[in-house]
Short mmCIF file of C-alpha atoms in Angstrom, two decimals:
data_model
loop_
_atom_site.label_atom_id
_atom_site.label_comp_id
_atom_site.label_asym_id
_atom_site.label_seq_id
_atom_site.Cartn_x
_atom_site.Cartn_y
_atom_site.Cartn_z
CA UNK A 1 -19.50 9.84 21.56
CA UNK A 2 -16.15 11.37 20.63
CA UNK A 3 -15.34 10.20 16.97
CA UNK A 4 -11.90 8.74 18.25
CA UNK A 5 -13.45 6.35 21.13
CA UNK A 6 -15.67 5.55 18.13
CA UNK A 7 -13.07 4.33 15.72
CA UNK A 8 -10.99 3.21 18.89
CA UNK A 9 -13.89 0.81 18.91
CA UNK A 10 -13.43 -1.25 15.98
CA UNK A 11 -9.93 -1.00 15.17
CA UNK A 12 -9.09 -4.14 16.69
CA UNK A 13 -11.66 -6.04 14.93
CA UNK A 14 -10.95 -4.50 11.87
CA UNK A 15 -6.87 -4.65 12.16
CA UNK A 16 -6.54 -7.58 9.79
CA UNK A 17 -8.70 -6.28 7.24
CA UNK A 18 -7.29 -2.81 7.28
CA UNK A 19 -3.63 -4.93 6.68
CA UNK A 20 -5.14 -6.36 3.50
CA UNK A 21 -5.91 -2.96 2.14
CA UNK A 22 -2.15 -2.59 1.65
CA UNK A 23 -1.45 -5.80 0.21
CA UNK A 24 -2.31 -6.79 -3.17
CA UNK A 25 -3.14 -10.35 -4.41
CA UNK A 26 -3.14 -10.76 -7.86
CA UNK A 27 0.51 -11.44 -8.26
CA UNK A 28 1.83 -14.80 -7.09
CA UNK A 29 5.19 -16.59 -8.78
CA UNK A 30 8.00 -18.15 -7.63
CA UNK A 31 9.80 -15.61 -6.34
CA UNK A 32 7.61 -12.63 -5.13
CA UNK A 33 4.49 -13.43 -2.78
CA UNK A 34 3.41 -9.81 -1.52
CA UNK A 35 4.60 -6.18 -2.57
CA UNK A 36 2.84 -2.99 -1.26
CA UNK A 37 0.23 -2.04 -3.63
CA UNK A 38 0.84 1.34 -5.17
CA UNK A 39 -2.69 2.88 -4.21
CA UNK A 40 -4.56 0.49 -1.59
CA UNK A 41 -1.99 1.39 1.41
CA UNK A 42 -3.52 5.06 1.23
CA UNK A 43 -6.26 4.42 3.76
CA UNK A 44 -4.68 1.13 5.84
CA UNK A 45 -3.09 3.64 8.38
CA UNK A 46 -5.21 6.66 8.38
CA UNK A 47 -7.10 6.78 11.52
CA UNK A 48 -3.18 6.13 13.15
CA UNK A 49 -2.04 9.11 11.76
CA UNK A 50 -5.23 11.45 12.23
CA UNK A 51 -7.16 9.69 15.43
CA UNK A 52 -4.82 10.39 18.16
CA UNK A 53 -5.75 9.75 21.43
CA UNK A 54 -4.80 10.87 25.07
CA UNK A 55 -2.15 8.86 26.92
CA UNK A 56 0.05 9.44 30.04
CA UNK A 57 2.43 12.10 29.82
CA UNK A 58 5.23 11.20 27.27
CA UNK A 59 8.77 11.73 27.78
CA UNK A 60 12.69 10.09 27.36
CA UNK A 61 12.54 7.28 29.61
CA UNK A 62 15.37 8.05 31.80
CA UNK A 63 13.44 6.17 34.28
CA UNK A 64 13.05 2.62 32.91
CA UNK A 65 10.33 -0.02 34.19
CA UNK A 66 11.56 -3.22 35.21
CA UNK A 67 9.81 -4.49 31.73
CA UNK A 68 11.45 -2.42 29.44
CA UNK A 69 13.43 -3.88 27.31
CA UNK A 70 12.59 -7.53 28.30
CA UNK A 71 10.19 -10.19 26.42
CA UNK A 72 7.00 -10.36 28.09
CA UNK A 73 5.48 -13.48 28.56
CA UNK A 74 4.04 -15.05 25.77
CA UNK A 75 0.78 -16.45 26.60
CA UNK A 76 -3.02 -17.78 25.16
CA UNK A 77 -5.90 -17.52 27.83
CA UNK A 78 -3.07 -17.89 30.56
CA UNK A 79 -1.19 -20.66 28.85
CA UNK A 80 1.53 -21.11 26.37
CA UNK A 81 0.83 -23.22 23.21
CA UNK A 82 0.79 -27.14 23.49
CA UNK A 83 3.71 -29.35 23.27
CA UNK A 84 2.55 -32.81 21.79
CA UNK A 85 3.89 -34.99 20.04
CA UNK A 86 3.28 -34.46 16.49
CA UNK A 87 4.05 -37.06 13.51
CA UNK A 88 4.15 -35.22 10.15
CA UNK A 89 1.77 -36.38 7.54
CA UNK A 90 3.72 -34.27 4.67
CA UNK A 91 5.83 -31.03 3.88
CA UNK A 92 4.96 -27.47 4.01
CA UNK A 93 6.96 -25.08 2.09
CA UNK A 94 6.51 -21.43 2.24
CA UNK A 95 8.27 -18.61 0.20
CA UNK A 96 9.86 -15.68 2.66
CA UNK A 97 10.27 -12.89 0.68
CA UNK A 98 10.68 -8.61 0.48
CA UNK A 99 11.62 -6.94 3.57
CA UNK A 100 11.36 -8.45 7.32
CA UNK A 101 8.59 -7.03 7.98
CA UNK A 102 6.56 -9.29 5.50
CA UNK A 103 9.03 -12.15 6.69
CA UNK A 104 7.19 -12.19 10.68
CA UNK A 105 3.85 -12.80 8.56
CA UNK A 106 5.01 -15.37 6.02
CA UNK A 107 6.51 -17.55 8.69
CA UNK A 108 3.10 -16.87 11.01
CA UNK A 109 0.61 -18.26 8.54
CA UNK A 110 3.08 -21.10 7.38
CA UNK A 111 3.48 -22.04 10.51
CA UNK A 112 -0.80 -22.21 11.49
CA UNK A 113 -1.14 -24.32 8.11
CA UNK A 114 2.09 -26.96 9.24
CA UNK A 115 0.19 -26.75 12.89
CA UNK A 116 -3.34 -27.44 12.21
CA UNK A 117 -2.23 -30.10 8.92
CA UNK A 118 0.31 -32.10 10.26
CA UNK A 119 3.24 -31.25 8.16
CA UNK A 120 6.73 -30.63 8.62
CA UNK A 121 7.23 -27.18 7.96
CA UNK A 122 10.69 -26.62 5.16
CA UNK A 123 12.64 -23.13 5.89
CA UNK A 124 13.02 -21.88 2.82
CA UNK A 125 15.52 -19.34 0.92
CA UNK A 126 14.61 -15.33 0.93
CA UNK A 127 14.57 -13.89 -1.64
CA UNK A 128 14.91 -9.75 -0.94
CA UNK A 129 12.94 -6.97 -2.89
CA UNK A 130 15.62 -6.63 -5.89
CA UNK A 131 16.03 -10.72 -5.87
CA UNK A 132 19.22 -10.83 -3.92
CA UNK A 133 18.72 -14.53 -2.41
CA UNK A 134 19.87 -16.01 0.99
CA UNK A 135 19.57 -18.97 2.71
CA UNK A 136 17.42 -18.97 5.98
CA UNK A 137 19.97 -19.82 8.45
CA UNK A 138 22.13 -16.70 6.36
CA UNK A 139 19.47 -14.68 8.14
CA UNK A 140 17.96 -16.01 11.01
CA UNK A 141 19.02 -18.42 13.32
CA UNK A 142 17.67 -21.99 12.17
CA UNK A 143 18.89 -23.82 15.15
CA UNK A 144 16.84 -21.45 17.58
CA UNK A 145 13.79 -21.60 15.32
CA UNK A 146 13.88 -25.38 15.02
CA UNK A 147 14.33 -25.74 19.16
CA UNK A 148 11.77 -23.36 19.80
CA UNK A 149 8.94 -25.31 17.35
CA UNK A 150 10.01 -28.49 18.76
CA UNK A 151 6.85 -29.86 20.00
CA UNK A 152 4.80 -27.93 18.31
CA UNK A 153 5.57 -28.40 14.68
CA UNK A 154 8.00 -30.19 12.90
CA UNK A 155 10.64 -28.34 11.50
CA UNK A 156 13.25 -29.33 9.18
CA UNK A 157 16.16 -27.06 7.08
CA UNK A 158 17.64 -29.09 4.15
CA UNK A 159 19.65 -27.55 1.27
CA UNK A 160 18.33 -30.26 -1.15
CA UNK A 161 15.40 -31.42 1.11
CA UNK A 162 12.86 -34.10 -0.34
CA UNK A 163 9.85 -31.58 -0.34
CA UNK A 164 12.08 -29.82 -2.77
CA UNK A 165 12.32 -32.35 -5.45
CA UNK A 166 8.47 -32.84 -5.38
CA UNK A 167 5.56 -31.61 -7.10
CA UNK A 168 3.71 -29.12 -4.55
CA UNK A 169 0.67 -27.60 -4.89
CA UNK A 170 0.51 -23.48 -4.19
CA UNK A 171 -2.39 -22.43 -1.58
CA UNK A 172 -3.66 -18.82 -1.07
CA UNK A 173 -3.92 -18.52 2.37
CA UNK A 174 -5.44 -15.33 3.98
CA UNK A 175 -3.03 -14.17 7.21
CA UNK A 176 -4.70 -15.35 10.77
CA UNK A 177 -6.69 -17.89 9.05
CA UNK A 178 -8.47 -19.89 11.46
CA UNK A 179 -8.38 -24.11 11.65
CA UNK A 180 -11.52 -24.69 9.95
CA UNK A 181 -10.36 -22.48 6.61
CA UNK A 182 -7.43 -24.19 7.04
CA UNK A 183 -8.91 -27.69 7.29
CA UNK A 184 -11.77 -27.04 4.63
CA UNK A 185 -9.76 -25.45 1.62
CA UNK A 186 -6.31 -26.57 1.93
CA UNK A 187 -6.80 -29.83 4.01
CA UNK A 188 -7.96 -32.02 0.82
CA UNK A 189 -5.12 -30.69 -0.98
CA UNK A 190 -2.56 -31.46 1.31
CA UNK A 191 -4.21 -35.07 1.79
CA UNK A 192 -3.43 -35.87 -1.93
CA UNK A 193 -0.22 -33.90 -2.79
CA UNK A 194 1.34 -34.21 0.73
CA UNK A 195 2.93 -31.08 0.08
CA UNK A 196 1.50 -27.65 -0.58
CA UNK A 197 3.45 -24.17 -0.76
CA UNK A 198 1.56 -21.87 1.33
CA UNK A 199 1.17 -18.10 -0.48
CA UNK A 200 0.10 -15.58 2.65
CA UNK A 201 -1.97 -12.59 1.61
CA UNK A 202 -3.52 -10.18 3.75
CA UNK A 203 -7.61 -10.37 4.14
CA UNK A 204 -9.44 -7.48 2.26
CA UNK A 205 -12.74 -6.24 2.88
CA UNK A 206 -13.94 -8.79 1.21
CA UNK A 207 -13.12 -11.70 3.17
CA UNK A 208 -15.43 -13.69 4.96
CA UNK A 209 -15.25 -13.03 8.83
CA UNK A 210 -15.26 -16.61 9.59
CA UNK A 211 -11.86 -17.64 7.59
CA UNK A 212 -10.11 -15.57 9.85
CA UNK A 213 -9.77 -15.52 13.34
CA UNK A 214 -10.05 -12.22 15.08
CA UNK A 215 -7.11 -12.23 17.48
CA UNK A 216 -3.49 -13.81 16.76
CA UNK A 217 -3.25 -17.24 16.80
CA UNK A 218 -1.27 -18.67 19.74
CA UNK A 219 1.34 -20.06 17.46
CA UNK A 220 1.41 -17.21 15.30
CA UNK A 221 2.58 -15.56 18.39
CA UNK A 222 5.01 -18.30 19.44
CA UNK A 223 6.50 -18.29 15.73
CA UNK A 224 6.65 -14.52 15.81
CA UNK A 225 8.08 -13.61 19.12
CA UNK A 226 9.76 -16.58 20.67
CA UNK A 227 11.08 -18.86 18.01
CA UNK A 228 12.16 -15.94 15.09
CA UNK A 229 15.15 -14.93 16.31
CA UNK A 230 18.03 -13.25 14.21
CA UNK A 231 21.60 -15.10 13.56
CA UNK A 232 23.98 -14.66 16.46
CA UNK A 233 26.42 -12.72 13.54
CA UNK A 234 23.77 -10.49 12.50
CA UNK A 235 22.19 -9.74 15.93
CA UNK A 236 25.54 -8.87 17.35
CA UNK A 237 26.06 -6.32 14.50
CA UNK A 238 23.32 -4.60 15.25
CA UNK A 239 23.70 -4.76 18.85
CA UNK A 240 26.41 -2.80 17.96
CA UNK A 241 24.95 -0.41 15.91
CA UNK A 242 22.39 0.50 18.78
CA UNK A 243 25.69 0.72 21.45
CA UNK A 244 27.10 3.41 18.63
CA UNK A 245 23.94 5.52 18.74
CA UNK A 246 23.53 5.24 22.76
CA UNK A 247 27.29 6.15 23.30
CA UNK A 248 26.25 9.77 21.43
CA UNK A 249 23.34 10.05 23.91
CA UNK A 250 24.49 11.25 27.90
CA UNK A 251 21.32 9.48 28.72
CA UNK A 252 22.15 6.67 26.57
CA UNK A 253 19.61 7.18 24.51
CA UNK A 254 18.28 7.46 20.71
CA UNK A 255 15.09 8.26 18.92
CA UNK A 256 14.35 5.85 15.32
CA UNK A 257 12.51 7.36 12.66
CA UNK A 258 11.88 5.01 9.63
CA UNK A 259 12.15 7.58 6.73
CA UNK A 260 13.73 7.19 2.78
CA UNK A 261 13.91 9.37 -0.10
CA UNK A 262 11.59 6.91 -2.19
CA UNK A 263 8.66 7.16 0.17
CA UNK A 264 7.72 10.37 -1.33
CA UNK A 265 8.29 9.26 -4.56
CA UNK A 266 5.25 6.86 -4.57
CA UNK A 267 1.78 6.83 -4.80
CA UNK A 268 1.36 5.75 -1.57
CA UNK A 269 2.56 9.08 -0.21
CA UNK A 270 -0.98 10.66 -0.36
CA UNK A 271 -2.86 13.17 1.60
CA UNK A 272 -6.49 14.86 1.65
CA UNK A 273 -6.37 18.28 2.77
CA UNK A 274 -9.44 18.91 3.46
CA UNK A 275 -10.18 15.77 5.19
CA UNK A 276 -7.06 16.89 7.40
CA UNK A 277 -5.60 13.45 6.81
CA UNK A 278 -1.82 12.41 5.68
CA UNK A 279 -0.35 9.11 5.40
CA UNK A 280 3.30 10.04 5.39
CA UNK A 281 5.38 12.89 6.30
CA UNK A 282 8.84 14.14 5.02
CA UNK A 283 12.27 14.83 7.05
CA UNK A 284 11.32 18.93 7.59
CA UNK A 285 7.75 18.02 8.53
CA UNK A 286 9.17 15.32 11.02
CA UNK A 287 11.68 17.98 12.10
CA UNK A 288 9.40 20.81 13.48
CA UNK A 289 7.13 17.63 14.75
CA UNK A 290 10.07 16.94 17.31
CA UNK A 291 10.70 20.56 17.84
CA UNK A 292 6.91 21.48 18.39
CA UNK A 293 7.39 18.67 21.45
CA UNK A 294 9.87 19.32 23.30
CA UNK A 295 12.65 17.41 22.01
CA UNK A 296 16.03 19.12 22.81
CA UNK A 297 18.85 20.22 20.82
CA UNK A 298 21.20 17.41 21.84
CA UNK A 299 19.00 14.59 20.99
CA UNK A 300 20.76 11.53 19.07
CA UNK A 301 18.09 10.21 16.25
CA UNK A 302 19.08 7.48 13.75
CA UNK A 303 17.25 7.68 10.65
CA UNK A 304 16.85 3.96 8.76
CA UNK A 305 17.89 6.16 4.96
CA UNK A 306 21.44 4.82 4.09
CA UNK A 307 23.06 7.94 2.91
CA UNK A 308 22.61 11.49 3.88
CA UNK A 309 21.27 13.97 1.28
CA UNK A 310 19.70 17.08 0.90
CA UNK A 311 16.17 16.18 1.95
CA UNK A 312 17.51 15.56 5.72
CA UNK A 313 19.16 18.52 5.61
CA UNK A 314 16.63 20.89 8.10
CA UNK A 315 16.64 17.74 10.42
CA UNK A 316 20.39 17.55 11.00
CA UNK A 317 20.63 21.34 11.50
CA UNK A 318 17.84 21.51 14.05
CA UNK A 319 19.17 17.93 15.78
CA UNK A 320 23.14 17.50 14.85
CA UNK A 321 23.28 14.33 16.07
CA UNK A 322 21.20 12.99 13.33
CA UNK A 323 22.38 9.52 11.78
CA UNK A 324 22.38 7.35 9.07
CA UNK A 325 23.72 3.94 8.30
CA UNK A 326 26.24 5.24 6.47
CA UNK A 327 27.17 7.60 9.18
CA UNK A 328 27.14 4.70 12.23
CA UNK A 329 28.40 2.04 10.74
CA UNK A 330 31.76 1.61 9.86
CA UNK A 331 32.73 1.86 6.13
CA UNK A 332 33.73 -1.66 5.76
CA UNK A 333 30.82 -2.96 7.66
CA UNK A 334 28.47 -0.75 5.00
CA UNK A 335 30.43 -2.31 2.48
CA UNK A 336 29.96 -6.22 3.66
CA UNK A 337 26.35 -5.81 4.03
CA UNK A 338 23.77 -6.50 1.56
CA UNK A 339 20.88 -4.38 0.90
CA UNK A 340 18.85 -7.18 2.32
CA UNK A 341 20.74 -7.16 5.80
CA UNK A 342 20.29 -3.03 5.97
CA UNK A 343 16.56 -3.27 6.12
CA UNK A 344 16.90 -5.90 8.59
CA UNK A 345 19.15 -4.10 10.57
CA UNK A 346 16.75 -1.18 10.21
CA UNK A 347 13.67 -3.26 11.18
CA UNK A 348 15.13 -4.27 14.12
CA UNK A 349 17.11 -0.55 15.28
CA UNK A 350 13.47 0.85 15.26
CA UNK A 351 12.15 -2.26 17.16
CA UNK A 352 14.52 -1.55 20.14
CA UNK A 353 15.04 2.28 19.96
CA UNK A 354 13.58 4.46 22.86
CA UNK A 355 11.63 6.23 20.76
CA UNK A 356 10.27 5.18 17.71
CA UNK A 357 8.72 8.12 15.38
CA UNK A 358 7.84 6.31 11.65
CA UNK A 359 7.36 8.82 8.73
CA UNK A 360 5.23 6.14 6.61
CA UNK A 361 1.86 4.63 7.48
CA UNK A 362 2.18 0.72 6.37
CA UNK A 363 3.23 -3.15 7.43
CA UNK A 364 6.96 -2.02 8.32
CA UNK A 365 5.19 0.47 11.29
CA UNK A 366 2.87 -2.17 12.07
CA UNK A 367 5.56 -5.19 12.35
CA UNK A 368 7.71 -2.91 14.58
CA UNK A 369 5.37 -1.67 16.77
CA UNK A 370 4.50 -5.17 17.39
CA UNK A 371 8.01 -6.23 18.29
CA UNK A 372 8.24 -3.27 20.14
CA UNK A 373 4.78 -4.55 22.52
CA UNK A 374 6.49 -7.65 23.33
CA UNK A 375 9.72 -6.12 24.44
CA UNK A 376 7.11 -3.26 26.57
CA UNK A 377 8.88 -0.62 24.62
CA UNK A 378 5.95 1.22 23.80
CA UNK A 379 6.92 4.64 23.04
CA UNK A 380 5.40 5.31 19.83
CA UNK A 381 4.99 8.89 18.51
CA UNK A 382 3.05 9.35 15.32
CA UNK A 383 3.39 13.16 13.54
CA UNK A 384 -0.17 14.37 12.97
CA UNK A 385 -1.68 17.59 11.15
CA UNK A 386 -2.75 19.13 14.61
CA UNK A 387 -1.06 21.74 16.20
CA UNK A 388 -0.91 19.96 19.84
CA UNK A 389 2.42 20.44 21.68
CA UNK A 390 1.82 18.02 23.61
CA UNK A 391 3.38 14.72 22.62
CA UNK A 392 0.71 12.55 24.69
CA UNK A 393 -1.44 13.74 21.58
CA UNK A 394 1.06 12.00 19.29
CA UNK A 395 1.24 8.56 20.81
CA UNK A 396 0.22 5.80 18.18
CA UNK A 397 -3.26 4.61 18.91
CA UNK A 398 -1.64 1.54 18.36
CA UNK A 399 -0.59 1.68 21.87
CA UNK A 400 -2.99 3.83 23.30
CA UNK A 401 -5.96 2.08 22.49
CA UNK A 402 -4.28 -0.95 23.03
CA UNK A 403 -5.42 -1.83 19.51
CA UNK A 404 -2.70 -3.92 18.15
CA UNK A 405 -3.15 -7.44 17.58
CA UNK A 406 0.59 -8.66 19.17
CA UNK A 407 -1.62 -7.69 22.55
CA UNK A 408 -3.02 -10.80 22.03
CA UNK A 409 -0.01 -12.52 22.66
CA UNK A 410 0.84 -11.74 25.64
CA UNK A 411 -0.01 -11.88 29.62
CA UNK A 412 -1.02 -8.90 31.19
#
């Protein structure tokens, strides 16, 4: 058997486990719940960037399905999740911190816990990666979130809410956990405090099979994809953002690549020669990757980097009508938004992008190919140390095994 089908094979099974190699777990305080370990994310993505696998021909969809672009249908074995009443039996408070890419997870597994407990779930602040702090409804939009949970959970948004002024109790909870982990190690607690602060990390190897459950939860997905929706202000900003880089484009049309400076600065930039494997590439690698495909001259590509420097310097000369922020947005827009807001804007740019080519294995790739399944916008290139012209040999396995958990969530 060809070594890709083989590893095709238990990626799915695995995906949640492979997450947790990137995540560590032994710091938990008040304000930071998960940061990218500098050495475990080395190995989380590998077989994405080195086991590619044959898909239809790729190209520019000029010629768009009726899907593309629109949110599937969310459903569970045909069905969307229940809508009973619910009485709540205590608070659940969760911290939503980093990037947005951690925030889809953090509000997932808070969500399972208020679900399978009986608690009314508390939005809480976010607090970014150099401690800026916001207030949920800052961010997203509460009013859409609450609606949307209505009937499922209970979900409340108070500046100086009750569940504030008590006592609560943290809980470790692995990501996906299943009701009976849930019931069995945070259940008693919960009983007797009547409100716990639920602390997400990602399963490692060494998590027992049965805390987790193998697929996305229903409500995971319903929290994820229907009821986490951006603030009008903020989704209208980078609606126009996107209409900037399409209006370079005759065909209306842009390529994302998630690259910054840092990445190769970090430990987590690795590669093993001989083992032909690479977890990251840089702006001139990515650069002769779109030129070794096909893509033309006149190709508009928005790079999520704020500023321009020297290290995207090949990339604009080969494509001219290579972006940054700083080069789309307008200068007092730049100057209004918060380092917080650009990686959302980012996140969500490379979400809806027709082409989406990320320079960095890790959870940012993951999260946004997973928004990108349930919009069907499922052109995914990876770069890869083969010498294939062909960009069907590029596509993320991702997508063309089909591998990625947000499948779950959705009819076929």
């Amino acid at each position: 058997m060809d070594i890709r089908e083989i590893m095709g094979a238990v990626l799915t099974f695995s995906m949640f486990l492979m997450l947790g190699n990137m995540i560590k777990r032994d710091h938990f305080d008040a304000d930071v719940l998960l940061d990218v370990h500098p050495m475990a994310s080395s190995y989380a993505y590998q077989e994405d960037f080195t086991q590619m696998s044959r898909h239809s021909l790729f190209q520019l969809p000029v010629d768009k399905s009726k899907k593309y672009g629109q949110r599937s249908k969310l459903c569970w074995n045909n069905s969307s999740p229940t809508k009973e009443g619910v009485q709540s039996k205590g608070f659940v408070t969760f911290p939503l911190t980093d990037g947005p890419e951690y925030h889809v997870s953090q509000v997932a597994n808070a969500v399972l816990v208020a679900k399978y407990l009986g608690g009314t779930l508390v939005l809480p602040e976010i607090i970014g990666n150099k401690g800026e702090k916001r207030r949920f409804h800052e961010i997203y939009d509460a009013d859409k979130f609450i609606t949307s949970m209505s009937g499922v959970i209970q979900v409340e948004a108070r500046k100086h809410h009750e569940a504030l002024a008590k006592k609560s109790i943290d809980v470790k909870v692995p990501y996906n956990a299943n009701r009976n982990y849930i019931m069995h190690n945070v259940g008693p607690i919960f009983q007797t405090t009547q409100n716990v602060r639920v602390i997400s990390y990602f399963p490692s190897s060494t998590t027992k099979l049965a805390d987790v459950d193998k697929d996305t939860n229903p409500y995971s997905c319903w929290a994820m994809f229907e009821a986490l929706r951006l603030k009008p202000e903020l989704q209208k900003l980078v609606d126009s953002i996107v209409g900037s880089l399409r209006s370079h484009d005759p065909n209306g049309q842009f390529v994302a690549i998630d690259y910054k400076t840092e990445m190769l600065g970090t430990s987590t930039c690795q590669s093993n020669a001989n083992e032909g494997m690479k977890n990251c590439y840089n702006p001139v690698e990515i650069a002769q990757f779109l030129q070794r495909i096909g893509y033309p001259r006149d190709s508009t590509i928005y790079v999520t980097q704020s500023k321009a420097d020297r290290s995207l310097g090949l990339l604009k000369d080969l494509y001219p009508k290579t972006f940054t922020k700083e080069e789309i947005m307008q200068e007092a827009k730049m100057g209004e938004t918060s380092e917080l807001e650009q990686a959302i804007i980012d996140f969500h740019i490379c979400s809806v992008s027709e082409v989406f080519v990320p320079a960095k294995s890790g959870l940012f790739y993951a999260n946004v190919v997973g928004n990108r399944i349930a919009t069907s916008r499922i052109d995914v290139l990876v770069p890869a140390q083969i010498t294939s012209n062909l960009a069907q040999d590029h596509v993320s396995s991702f997508v063309a095994k089909a591998s990625h958990p947000a499948y779950a969530c959705f009819c076929q």
